[in-house]
């Protein structure tokens, strides 16, 4: 999607290893979000950021940490990957939570923990 | 837990028919949004309705919001095969929390 890039697009990792996913935006939006999508659960919010170095937890934050040292980058780290963290991870950006045109989503990162 | 619950979970209709999806939520909201997701892709924003609005239109889309019942509906008129996708409602809680919470989605299949 224009203005937002997720990397990597696919990753297979072993249980117990740390993994970092990157979200990069070129829109200079203040808000950035990490969601995971699993069958039967829809999208669930992991962490979000409302500014550089300002982050907060979402619904399913256990086992995840985030960092935002620059406006354009929001990193999601799985400290010690587990099979339950196998999922598709989406990053989203927004100028404001109330903006008429909503959030812009990245294309997703498919993570498999074996 | 999810804020939004959607109904039905799956819907199959013929091209040209109307499709209606419903969303219920639990707490006070600032706004409610609808998104579409094509298979294997990210979500695309369709429409946002604020808590002080009751109805909005965008092309073939009509969204209603009933805050007294904590529910919303999305109507797609004159559906096309290209409308085949999953549709999600999402709510931003009151107080400008900055958090958008999604429902589990409705999978719509439009048969040619």
GROMACS .gro file of C-alpha atoms in nm:
model
  226
    1UNK     CA    1   0.000   0.000   0.000
    2UNK     CA    2   0.121   0.347  -0.078
    3UNK     CA    3   0.314   0.510   0.205
    4UNK     CA    4   0.348   0.206   0.429
    5UNK     CA    5   0.581  -0.090   0.397
    6UNK     CA    6   0.615  -0.400   0.610
    7UNK     CA    7   0.923  -0.619   0.618
    8UNK     CA    8   0.978  -0.902   0.586
    9UNK     CA    9   0.669  -1.022   0.399
   10UNK     CA   10   0.722  -1.381   0.504
   11UNK     CA   11   0.933  -1.534   0.779
   12UNK     CA   12   0.981  -1.877   0.926
   13UNK     CA   13   1.155  -1.890   1.260
   14UNK     CA   14   1.223  -2.140   1.535
   15UNK     CA   15   1.060  -2.147   1.875
   16UNK     CA   16   1.255  -1.949   2.130
   17UNK     CA   17   1.426  -1.713   1.889
   18UNK     CA   18   1.370  -1.337   1.891
   19UNK     CA   19   1.204  -1.189   1.584
   20UNK     CA   20   1.166  -0.827   1.478
   21UNK     CA   21   0.913  -0.704   1.226
   22UNK     CA   22   0.944  -0.362   1.075
   23UNK     CA   23   0.682  -0.112   0.967
   24UNK     CA   24   0.799   0.189   0.769
   25UNK     CA   25   0.583   0.484   0.663
   26UNK     CA   26   0.647   0.783   0.444
   27UNK     CA   27   0.325   0.971   0.537
   28UNK     CA   28   0.456   1.137   0.854
   29UNK     CA   29   0.150   1.008   1.042
   30UNK     CA   30   0.151   1.032   1.418
   31UNK     CA   31  -0.025   0.703   1.497
   32UNK     CA   32   0.108   0.357   1.417
   33UNK     CA   33  -0.038   0.021   1.510
   34UNK     CA   34   0.047  -0.347   1.512
   35UNK     CA   35  -0.231  -0.603   1.474
   36UNK     CA   36  -0.231  -0.978   1.438
   37UNK     CA   37  -0.492  -1.165   1.237
   38UNK     CA   38  -0.589  -1.520   1.312
   39UNK     CA   39  -0.881  -1.730   1.186
   40UNK     CA   40  -1.182  -1.689   1.411
   41UNK     CA   41  -1.037  -1.387   1.590
   42UNK     CA   42  -1.036  -1.113   1.330
   43UNK     CA   43  -0.773  -0.849   1.396
   44UNK     CA   44  -0.644  -0.797   1.746
   45UNK     CA   45  -0.441  -0.497   1.855
   46UNK     CA   46  -0.097  -0.580   1.993
   47UNK     CA   47   0.061  -0.240   2.056
   48UNK     CA   48   0.024   0.106   1.919
   49UNK     CA   49   0.217   0.432   1.916
   50UNK     CA   50   0.088   0.788   1.935
   51UNK     CA   51   0.424   0.953   1.879
   52UNK     CA   52   0.797   0.899   1.888
   53UNK     CA   53   0.883   0.700   2.200
   54UNK     CA   54   0.511   0.701   2.300
   55UNK     CA   55   0.361   0.354   2.293
   56UNK     CA   56   0.084   0.166   2.468
   57UNK     CA   57  -0.043  -0.188   2.496
   58UNK     CA   58  -0.334  -0.334   2.306
   59UNK     CA   59  -0.549  -0.641   2.366
   60UNK     CA   60  -0.281  -0.907   2.317
   61UNK     CA   61   0.053  -0.752   2.414
   62UNK     CA   62   0.203  -1.038   2.618
   63UNK     CA   63   0.519  -1.170   2.452
   64UNK     CA   64   0.557  -0.862   2.233
   65UNK     CA   65   0.747  -0.537   2.266
   66UNK     CA   66   0.763  -0.235   2.039
   67UNK     CA   67   0.986   0.060   1.976
   68UNK     CA   68   0.947   0.383   1.787
   69UNK     CA   69   1.261   0.593   1.777
   70UNK     CA   70   1.164   0.775   1.458
   71UNK     CA   71   0.830   0.890   1.321
   72UNK     CA   72   0.862   0.664   1.020
   73UNK     CA   73   0.953   0.334   1.185
   74UNK     CA   74   0.760   0.114   1.426
   75UNK     CA   75   0.926  -0.212   1.524
   76UNK     CA   76   0.751  -0.515   1.670
   77UNK     CA   77   0.968  -0.766   1.855
   78UNK     CA   78   0.872  -1.113   1.962
   79UNK     CA   79   1.108  -1.161   2.249
   80UNK     CA   80   1.105  -1.541   2.237
   81UNK     CA   81   0.885  -1.670   1.960
   82UNK     CA   82   0.626  -1.938   2.036
   83UNK     CA   83   0.403  -2.141   1.806
   84UNK     CA   84   0.101  -1.944   1.929
   85UNK     CA   85   0.255  -1.637   1.768
   86UNK     CA   86   0.225  -1.791   1.422
   87UNK     CA   87  -0.001  -1.537   1.255
   88UNK     CA   88  -0.031  -1.267   0.996
   89UNK     CA   89   0.085  -0.934   1.134
   90UNK     CA   90  -0.046  -0.605   0.999
   91UNK     CA   91   0.084  -0.259   1.057
   92UNK     CA   92  -0.145   0.040   1.021
   93UNK     CA   93  -0.096   0.415   1.026
   94UNK     CA   94  -0.326   0.708   1.090
   95UNK     CA   95  -0.297   1.083   1.104
   96UNK     CA   96  -0.566   1.079   1.370
   97UNK     CA   97  -0.793   0.806   1.511
   98UNK     CA   98  -1.090   1.018   1.408
   99UNK     CA   99  -0.977   1.102   1.056
  100UNK     CA  100  -1.249   1.054   0.798
  101UNK     CA  101  -1.039   0.837   0.569
  102UNK     CA  102  -0.947   0.592   0.847
  103UNK     CA  103  -0.635   0.387   0.883
  104UNK     CA  104  -0.400   0.274   0.609
  105UNK     CA  105  -0.284  -0.084   0.638
  106UNK     CA  106   0.030  -0.251   0.517
  107UNK     CA  107   0.026  -0.571   0.316
  108UNK     CA  108   0.108  -0.789   0.616
  109UNK     CA  109   0.386  -1.016   0.735
  110UNK     CA  110   0.314  -1.387   0.748
  111UNK     CA  111   0.511  -1.532   1.041
  112UNK     CA  112   0.544  -1.903   1.103
  113UNK     CA  113   0.703  -2.026   1.425
  114UNK     CA  114   0.816  -2.389   1.404
  115UNK     CA  115  -1.198  -0.935   2.406
  116UNK     CA  116  -1.334  -0.810   2.075
  117UNK     CA  117  -1.531  -0.491   2.083
  118UNK     CA  118  -1.731  -0.567   1.772
  119UNK     CA  119  -1.933  -0.874   1.691
  120UNK     CA  120  -2.046  -0.919   1.335
  121UNK     CA  121  -2.341  -1.098   1.190
  122UNK     CA  122  -2.361  -1.301   0.981
  123UNK     CA  123  -2.016  -1.461   0.980
  124UNK     CA  124  -2.064  -1.561   0.617
  125UNK     CA  125  -2.300  -1.441   0.345
  126UNK     CA  126  -2.347  -1.569  -0.009
  127UNK     CA  127  -2.558  -1.378  -0.262
  128UNK     CA  128  -2.607  -1.341  -0.636
  129UNK     CA  129  -2.466  -1.051  -0.832
  130UNK     CA  130  -2.710  -0.761  -0.834
  131UNK     CA  131  -2.857  -0.840  -0.493
  132UNK     CA  132  -2.805  -0.627  -0.183
  133UNK     CA  133  -2.581  -0.741   0.102
  134UNK     CA  134  -2.637  -0.637   0.462
  135UNK     CA  135  -2.388  -0.693   0.741
  136UNK     CA  136  -2.440  -0.606   1.104
  137UNK     CA  137  -2.202  -0.510   1.380
  138UNK     CA  138  -2.266  -0.484   1.753
  139UNK     CA  139  -2.030  -0.337   2.006
  140UNK     CA  140  -2.008  -0.315   2.382
  141UNK     CA  141  -1.883   0.023   2.501
  142UNK     CA  142  -1.928   0.389   2.414
  143UNK     CA  143  -1.756   0.487   2.094
  144UNK     CA  144  -1.612   0.791   1.925
  145UNK     CA  145  -1.657   0.649   1.578
  146UNK     CA  146  -1.721   0.325   1.394
  147UNK     CA  147  -1.545   0.228   1.074
  148UNK     CA  148  -1.590  -0.039   0.809
  149UNK     CA  149  -1.303  -0.203   0.624
  150UNK     CA  150  -1.277  -0.452   0.340
  151UNK     CA  151  -1.013  -0.720   0.305
  152UNK     CA  152  -0.960  -0.914  -0.013
  153UNK     CA  153  -0.805  -1.256   0.027
  154UNK     CA  154  -0.437  -1.235   0.116
  155UNK     CA  155  -0.433  -0.857   0.125
  156UNK     CA  156  -0.434  -0.579   0.381
  157UNK     CA  157  -0.746  -0.397   0.492
  158UNK     CA  158  -0.891  -0.107   0.299
  159UNK     CA  159  -1.094   0.165   0.469
  160UNK     CA  160  -1.450   0.201   0.337
  161UNK     CA  161  -1.633   0.449   0.553
  162UNK     CA  162  -1.630   0.613   0.897
  163UNK     CA  163  -1.937   0.718   1.092
  164UNK     CA  164  -1.912   0.928   1.404
  165UNK     CA  165  -2.112   0.871   1.718
  166UNK     CA  166  -2.331   1.176   1.652
  167UNK     CA  167  -2.423   1.057   1.302
  168UNK     CA  168  -2.696   0.812   1.216
  169UNK     CA  169  -2.640   0.737   0.850
  170UNK     CA  170  -2.374   0.785   0.584
  171UNK     CA  171  -2.350   0.701   0.219
  172UNK     CA  172  -2.056   0.642  -0.009
  173UNK     CA  173  -2.132   0.522  -0.359
  174UNK     CA  174  -2.308   0.185  -0.325
  175UNK     CA  175  -2.239   0.174   0.049
  176UNK     CA  176  -2.482   0.280   0.317
  177UNK     CA  177  -2.388   0.268   0.684
  178UNK     CA  178  -2.622   0.321   0.976
  179UNK     CA  179  -2.536   0.365   1.341
  180UNK     CA  180  -2.768   0.320   1.638
  181UNK     CA  181  -2.581   0.417   1.952
  182UNK     CA  182  -2.876   0.331   2.176
  183UNK     CA  183  -2.854  -0.029   2.055
  184UNK     CA  184  -2.477  -0.019   2.011
  185UNK     CA  185  -2.508  -0.149   1.660
  186UNK     CA  186  -2.425  -0.060   1.302
  187UNK     CA  187  -2.509  -0.202   0.965
  188UNK     CA  188  -2.334  -0.192   0.629
  189UNK     CA  189  -2.547  -0.222   0.317
  190UNK     CA  190  -2.388  -0.285  -0.020
  191UNK     CA  191  -2.638  -0.228  -0.298
  192UNK     CA  192  -2.634  -0.390  -0.641
  193UNK     CA  193  -2.347  -0.616  -0.545
  194UNK     CA  194  -2.080  -0.723  -0.792
  195UNK     CA  195  -1.846  -1.023  -0.801
  196UNK     CA  196  -1.564  -0.780  -0.716
  197UNK     CA  197  -1.732  -0.712  -0.380
  198UNK     CA  198  -1.636  -1.064  -0.271
  199UNK     CA  199  -1.421  -1.005   0.037
  200UNK     CA  200  -1.426  -1.002   0.415
  201UNK     CA  201  -1.578  -0.697   0.581
  202UNK     CA  202  -1.483  -0.576   0.926
  203UNK     CA  203  -1.630  -0.320   1.157
  204UNK     CA  204  -1.396  -0.140   1.394
  205UNK     CA  205  -1.464   0.099   1.679
  206UNK     CA  206  -1.265   0.372   1.841
  207UNK     CA  207  -1.361   0.404   2.204
  208UNK     CA  208  -1.485   0.735   2.338
  209UNK     CA  209  -1.224   0.971   2.479
  210UNK     CA  210  -0.991   0.965   2.178
  211UNK     CA  211  -0.810   0.655   2.298
  212UNK     CA  212  -0.635   0.618   1.966
  213UNK     CA  213  -0.716   0.248   1.964
  214UNK     CA  214  -0.924   0.089   1.690
  215UNK     CA  215  -1.074  -0.245   1.790
  216UNK     CA  216  -1.198  -0.481   1.521
  217UNK     CA  217  -1.476  -0.734   1.502
  218UNK     CA  218  -1.427  -1.081   1.361
  219UNK     CA  219  -1.564  -0.994   1.021
  220UNK     CA  220  -1.824  -1.111   0.770
  221UNK     CA  221  -1.713  -1.307   0.466
  222UNK     CA  222  -1.917  -1.206   0.163
  223UNK     CA  223  -1.930  -1.412  -0.153
  224UNK     CA  224  -2.100  -1.261  -0.456
  225UNK     CA  225  -2.172  -1.516  -0.725
  226UNK     CA  226  -2.169  -1.403  -1.088
   0.00000   0.00000   0.00000
